Coordinates of C-alpha atoms and ligand atoms in Angstrom, one line a residue:
X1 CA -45.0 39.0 14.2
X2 CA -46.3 39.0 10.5
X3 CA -48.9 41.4 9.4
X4 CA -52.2 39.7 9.7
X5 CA -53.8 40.7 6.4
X6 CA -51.8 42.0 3.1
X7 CA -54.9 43.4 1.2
X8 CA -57.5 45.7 2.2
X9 CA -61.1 45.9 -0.3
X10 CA -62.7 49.0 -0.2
X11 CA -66.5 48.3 -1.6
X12 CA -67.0 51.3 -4.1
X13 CA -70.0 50.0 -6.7
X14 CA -72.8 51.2 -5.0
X15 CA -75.6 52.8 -7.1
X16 CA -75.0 55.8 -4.1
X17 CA -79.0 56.7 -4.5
X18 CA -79.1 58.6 -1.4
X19 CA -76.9 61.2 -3.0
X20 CA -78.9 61.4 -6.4
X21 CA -78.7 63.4 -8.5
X22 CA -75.2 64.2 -7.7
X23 CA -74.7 60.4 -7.9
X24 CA -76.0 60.0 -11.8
X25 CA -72.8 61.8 -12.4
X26 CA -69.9 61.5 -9.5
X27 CA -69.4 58.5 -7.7
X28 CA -69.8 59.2 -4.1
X29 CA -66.8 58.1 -2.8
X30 CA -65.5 61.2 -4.8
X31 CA -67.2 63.6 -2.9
X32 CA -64.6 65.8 -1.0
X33 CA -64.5 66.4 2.8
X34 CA -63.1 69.8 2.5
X35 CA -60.1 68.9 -0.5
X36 CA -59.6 65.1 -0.1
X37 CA -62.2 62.4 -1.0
X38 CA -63.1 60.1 1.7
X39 CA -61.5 57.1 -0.2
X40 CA -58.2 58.3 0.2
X41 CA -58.3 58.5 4.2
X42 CA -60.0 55.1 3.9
X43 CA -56.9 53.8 2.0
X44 CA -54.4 55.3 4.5
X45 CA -56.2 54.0 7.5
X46 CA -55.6 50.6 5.7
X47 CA -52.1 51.4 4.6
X48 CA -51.0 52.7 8.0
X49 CA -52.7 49.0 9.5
X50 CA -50.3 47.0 7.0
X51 CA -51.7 47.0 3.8
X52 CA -49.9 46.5 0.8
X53 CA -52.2 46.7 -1.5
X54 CA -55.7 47.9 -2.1
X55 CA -58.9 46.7 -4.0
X56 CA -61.1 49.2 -4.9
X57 CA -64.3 47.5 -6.4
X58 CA -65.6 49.1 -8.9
X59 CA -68.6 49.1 -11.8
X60 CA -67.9 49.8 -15.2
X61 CA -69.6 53.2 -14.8
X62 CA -67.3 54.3 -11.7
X63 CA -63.8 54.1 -13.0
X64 CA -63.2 57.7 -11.7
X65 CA -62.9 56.6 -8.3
X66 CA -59.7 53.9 -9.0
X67 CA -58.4 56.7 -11.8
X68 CA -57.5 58.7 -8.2
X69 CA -55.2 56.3 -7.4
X70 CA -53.3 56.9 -10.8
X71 CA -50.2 59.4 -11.2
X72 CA -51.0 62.0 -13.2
X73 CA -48.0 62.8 -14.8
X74 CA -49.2 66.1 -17.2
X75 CA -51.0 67.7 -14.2
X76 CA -47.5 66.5 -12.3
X77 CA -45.4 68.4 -15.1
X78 CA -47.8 71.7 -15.5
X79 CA -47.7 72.7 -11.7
X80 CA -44.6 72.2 -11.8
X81 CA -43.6 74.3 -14.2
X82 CA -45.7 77.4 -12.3
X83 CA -44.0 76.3 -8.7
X84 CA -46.8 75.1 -7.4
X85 CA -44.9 72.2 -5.5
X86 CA -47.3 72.1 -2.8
X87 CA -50.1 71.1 -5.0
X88 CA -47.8 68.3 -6.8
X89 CA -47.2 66.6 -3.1
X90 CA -51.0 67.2 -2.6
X91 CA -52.0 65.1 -6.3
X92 CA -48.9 62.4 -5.3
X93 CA -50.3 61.4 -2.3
X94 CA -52.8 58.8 -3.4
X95 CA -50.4 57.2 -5.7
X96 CA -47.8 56.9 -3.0
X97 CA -50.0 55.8 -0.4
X98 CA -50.8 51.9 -1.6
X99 CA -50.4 50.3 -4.6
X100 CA -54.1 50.1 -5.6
X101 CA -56.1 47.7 -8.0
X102 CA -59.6 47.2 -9.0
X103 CA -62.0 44.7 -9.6
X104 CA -65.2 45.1 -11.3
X105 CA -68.6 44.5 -10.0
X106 CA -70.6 44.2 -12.9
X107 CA -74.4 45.4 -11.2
X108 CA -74.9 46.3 -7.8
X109 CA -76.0 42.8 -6.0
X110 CA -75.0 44.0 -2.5
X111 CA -71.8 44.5 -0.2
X112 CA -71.5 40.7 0.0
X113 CA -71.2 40.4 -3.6
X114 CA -69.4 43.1 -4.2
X115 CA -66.7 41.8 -1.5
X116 CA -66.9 38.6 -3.2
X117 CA -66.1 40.5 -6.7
X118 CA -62.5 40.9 -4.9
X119 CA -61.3 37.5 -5.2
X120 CA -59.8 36.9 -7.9
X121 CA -57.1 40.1 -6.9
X122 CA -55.8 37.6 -4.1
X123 CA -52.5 35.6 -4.1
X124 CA -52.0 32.5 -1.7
X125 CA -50.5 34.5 0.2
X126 CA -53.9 36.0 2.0
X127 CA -55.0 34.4 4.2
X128 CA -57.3 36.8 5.8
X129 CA -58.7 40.4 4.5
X130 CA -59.2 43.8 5.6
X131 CA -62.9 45.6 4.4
X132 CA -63.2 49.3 4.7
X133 CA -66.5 50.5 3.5
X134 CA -65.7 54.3 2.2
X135 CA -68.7 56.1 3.3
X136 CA -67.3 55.2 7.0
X137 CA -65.1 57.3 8.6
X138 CA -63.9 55.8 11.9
X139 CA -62.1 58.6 14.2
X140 CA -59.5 57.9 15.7
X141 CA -57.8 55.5 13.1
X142 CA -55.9 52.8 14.4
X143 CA -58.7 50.6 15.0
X144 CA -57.3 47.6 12.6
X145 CA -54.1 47.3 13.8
X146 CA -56.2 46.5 17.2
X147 CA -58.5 44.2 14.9
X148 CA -55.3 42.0 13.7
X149 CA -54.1 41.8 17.1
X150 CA -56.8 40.1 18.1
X151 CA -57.0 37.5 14.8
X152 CA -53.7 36.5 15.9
X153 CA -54.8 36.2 19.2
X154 CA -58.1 34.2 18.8
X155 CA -58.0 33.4 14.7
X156 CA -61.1 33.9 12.7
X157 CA -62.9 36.7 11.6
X158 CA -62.8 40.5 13.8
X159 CA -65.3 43.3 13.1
X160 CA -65.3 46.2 14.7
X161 CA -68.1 47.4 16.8
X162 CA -70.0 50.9 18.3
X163 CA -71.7 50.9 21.6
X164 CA -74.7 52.7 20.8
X165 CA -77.4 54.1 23.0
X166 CA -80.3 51.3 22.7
X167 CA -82.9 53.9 21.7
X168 CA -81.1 54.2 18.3
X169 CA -80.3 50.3 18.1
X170 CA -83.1 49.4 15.2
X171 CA -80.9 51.4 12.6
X172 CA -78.0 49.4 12.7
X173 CA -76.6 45.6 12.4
X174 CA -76.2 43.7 16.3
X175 CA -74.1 41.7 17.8
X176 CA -75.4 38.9 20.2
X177 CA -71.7 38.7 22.1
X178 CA -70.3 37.1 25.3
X179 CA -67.5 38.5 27.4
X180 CA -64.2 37.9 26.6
X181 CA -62.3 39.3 29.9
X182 CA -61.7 42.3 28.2
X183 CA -64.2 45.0 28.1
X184 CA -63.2 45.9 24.4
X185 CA -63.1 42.5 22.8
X186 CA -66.4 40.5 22.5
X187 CA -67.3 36.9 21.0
X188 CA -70.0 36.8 18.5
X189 CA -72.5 34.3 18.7
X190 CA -74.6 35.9 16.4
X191 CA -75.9 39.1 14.4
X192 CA -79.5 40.4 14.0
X193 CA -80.2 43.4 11.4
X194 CA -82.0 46.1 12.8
X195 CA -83.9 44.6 15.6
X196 CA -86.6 46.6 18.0
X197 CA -84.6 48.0 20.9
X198 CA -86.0 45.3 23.2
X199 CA -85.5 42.6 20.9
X200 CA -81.7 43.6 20.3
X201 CA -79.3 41.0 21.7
X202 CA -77.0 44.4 22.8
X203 CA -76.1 47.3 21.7
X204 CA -73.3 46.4 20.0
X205 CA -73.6 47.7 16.4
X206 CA -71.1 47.2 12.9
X207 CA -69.1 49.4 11.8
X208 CA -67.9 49.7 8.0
X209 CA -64.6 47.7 9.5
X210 CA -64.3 43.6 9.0
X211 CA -61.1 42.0 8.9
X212 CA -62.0 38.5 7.5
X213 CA -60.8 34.9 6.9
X214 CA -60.4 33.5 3.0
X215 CA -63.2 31.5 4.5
X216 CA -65.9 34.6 3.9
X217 CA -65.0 33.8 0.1
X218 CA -66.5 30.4 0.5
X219 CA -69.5 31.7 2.7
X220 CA -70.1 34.2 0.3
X221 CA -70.7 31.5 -2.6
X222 CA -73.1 30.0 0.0
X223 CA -75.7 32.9 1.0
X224 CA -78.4 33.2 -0.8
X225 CA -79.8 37.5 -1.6
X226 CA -81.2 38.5 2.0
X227 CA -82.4 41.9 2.5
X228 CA -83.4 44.6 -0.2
X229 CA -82.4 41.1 -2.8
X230 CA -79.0 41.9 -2.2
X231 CA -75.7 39.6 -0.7
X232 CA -75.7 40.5 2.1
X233 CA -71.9 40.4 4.1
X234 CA -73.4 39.8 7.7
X235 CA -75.1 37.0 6.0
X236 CA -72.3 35.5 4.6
X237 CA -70.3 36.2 8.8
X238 CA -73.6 34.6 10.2
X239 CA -72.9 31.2 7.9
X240 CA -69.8 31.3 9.3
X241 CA -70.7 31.8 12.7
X242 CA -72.8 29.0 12.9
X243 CA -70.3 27.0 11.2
X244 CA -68.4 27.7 14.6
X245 CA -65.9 29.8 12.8
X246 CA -64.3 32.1 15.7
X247 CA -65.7 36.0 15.1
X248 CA -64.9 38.6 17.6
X249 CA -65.6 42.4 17.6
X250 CA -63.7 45.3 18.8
X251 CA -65.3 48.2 20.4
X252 CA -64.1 50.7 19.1
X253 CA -64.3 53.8 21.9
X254 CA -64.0 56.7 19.2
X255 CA -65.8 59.1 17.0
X256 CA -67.7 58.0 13.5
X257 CA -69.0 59.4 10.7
X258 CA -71.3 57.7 8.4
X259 CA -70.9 59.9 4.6
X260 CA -73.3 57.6 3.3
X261 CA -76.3 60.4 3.6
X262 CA -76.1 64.1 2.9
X263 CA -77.1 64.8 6.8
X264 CA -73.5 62.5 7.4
X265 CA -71.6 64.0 4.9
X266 CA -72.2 67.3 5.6
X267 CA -71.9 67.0 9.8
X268 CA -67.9 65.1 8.4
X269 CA -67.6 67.6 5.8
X270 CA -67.8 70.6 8.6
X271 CA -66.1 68.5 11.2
X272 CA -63.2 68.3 9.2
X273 CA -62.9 71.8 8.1
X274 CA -62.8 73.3 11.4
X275 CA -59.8 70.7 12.0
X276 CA -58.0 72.5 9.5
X277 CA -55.6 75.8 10.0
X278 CA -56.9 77.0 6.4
X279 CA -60.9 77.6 6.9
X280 CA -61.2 76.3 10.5
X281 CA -61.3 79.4 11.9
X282 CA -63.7 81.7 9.2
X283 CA -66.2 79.0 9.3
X284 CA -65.9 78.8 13.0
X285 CA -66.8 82.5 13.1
X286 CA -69.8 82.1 10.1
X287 CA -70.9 79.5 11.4
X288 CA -71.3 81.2 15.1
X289 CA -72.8 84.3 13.5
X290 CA -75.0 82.0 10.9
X291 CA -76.5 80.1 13.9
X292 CA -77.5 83.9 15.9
X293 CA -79.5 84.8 12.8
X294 CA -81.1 81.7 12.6
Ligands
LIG301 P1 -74.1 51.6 0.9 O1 -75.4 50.9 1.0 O2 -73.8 52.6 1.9 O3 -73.9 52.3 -0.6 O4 -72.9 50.5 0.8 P2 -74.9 52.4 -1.8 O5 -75.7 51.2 -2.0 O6 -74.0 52.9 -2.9 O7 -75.8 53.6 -1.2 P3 -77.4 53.9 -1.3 O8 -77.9 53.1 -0.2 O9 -77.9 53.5 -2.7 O10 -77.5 55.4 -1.0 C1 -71.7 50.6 1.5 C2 -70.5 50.5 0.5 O11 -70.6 49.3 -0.3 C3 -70.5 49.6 -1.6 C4 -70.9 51.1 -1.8 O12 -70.3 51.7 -2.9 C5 -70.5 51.7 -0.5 O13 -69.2 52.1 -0.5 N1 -71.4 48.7 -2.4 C6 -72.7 48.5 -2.0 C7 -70.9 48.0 -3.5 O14 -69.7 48.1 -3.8 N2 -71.7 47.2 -4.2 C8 -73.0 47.0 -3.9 O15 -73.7 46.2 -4.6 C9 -73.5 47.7 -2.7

């Protein structure tokens, strides 16, 4: 069976204004979740799905975030020279993980345009794409290589969805679905940001995973700037669903976390240290004795 998608676009050109000031300075999809930025677990997710190559969008003031992706061969040379071989793997891994390119999004006209930016990094060969939006961590991964199952099952477009308690609905994008047969795999008929709770259609929200036709190109020359003035990407899926262009989710039965605020980031950024063999347990303890004092 081939691969469904060859190229995964990671939107990174976001002004990031929920983290100002930080943000004037480091782009946010720097920021580390206890060593390791979030973009590089967004670019192994997409390299463990079958990508070959990644598109990090960029703006001119942001080039940090696609310098992560180069080898750094002095660093390389200096730790070796003390021994330090441990840290060398730890500075290779980015590199190794996915060839990586960039493409530039001049000013910050939305996710839509920003996807759109992307094009011109495509061979004939792609016929479909994968987008990861960084400040998403979807746990556990895996939930692409579901996504392409079910393009070359049904064709079109796949997102992937949450099931989200209906009370906190009006914060997120919704699906209006029908069943499928399967409980995990929906039809989209439609999408409605943010609606009331009653109002929403289900409670079926997007998550920061699309795997999309070359069509969304074309849609995406299309929209006009929705909410907030900006291109919007469910815009640009909506055109295409009305267009009777086949869009499914998959609902995705897992953990989340959204790094795109400082409450998000710092619930991941805790999450994923007590994971780890290094501070998990001292923070455990802190944290335990931290919360007593409280
Ligand atoms: P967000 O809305 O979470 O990022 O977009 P933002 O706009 O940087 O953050 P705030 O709202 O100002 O705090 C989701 C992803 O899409 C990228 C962002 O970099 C982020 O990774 N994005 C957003 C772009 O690349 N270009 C845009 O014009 C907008």
């Amino acid at each position: 069976m081939s691969s469904a998608f060859h190229t995964a676009i990671v939107p990174a050109a976001g002004l990031g204004t929920r983290f100002l000031p930080t943000t004037k300075a480091v782009p946010k999809e720097l920021l580390p979740l206890v060593d390791t930025p979030a973009i590089e677990y967004v670019a192994r997710e997409a390299a463990e799905a079958g990508a070959k190559k990644l598109v990090i969008v960029t703006s001119p003031t942001k080039a940090s975030v696609a310098n992560y992706f180069d080898e750094n061969p002095d660093l390389e040379q200096s730790l070796t020279d003390k021994g330090k071989t441990d840290l060398v793997e730890k500075i290779q891994r980015a590199p190794k993980l996915i060839k990586a390119e960039t493409a530039i999004q001049d000013q910050a006209l939305g996710l839509g345009h920003a996807v759109g930016c992307a094009e011109g990094n495509l061979t004939g060969e792609d016929e479909a794409v994968a987008v990861l939006l960084p400040d998403d961590i979807i746990l556990p991964t895996g939930a692409l290589k579901k996504m392409a199952e079910v393009r070359q099952e049904k064709g079109g477009s796949v997102l992937l969805a949450f099931d989200i308690p209906r009370e906190q609905i009006s914060a997120y994008g919704v699906f209006d679905v029908r069943d499928t047969g399967s409980d995990d795999v929906k039809q989209v008929v439609g999408m409605v940001e943010k609606p009331k709770p009653e109002d929403a259609p289900s409670t079926f929200a997007a998550a920061g995973r699309y795997l999309l036709d070359r069509a969304i190109f074309d849609a995406l020359k299309r929209i006009t700037p929705g909410a907030g003035g900006e291109l919007q990407l469910t815009d640009a899926i909506a055109l295409l669903i009305n267009e009777g262009h086949p869009v499914h989710v998959v609902v995705h039965r897992g953990g989340r976390h959204d790094l795109g605020n400082p409450a998000g980031f710092l619930r991941a950024a805790v999450d994923f240290a007590l994971n780890t063999p290094e501070y998990g347990p001292d923070l455990r303890e802190w944290l335990r004795e931290r919360l007593d004092n409280s």
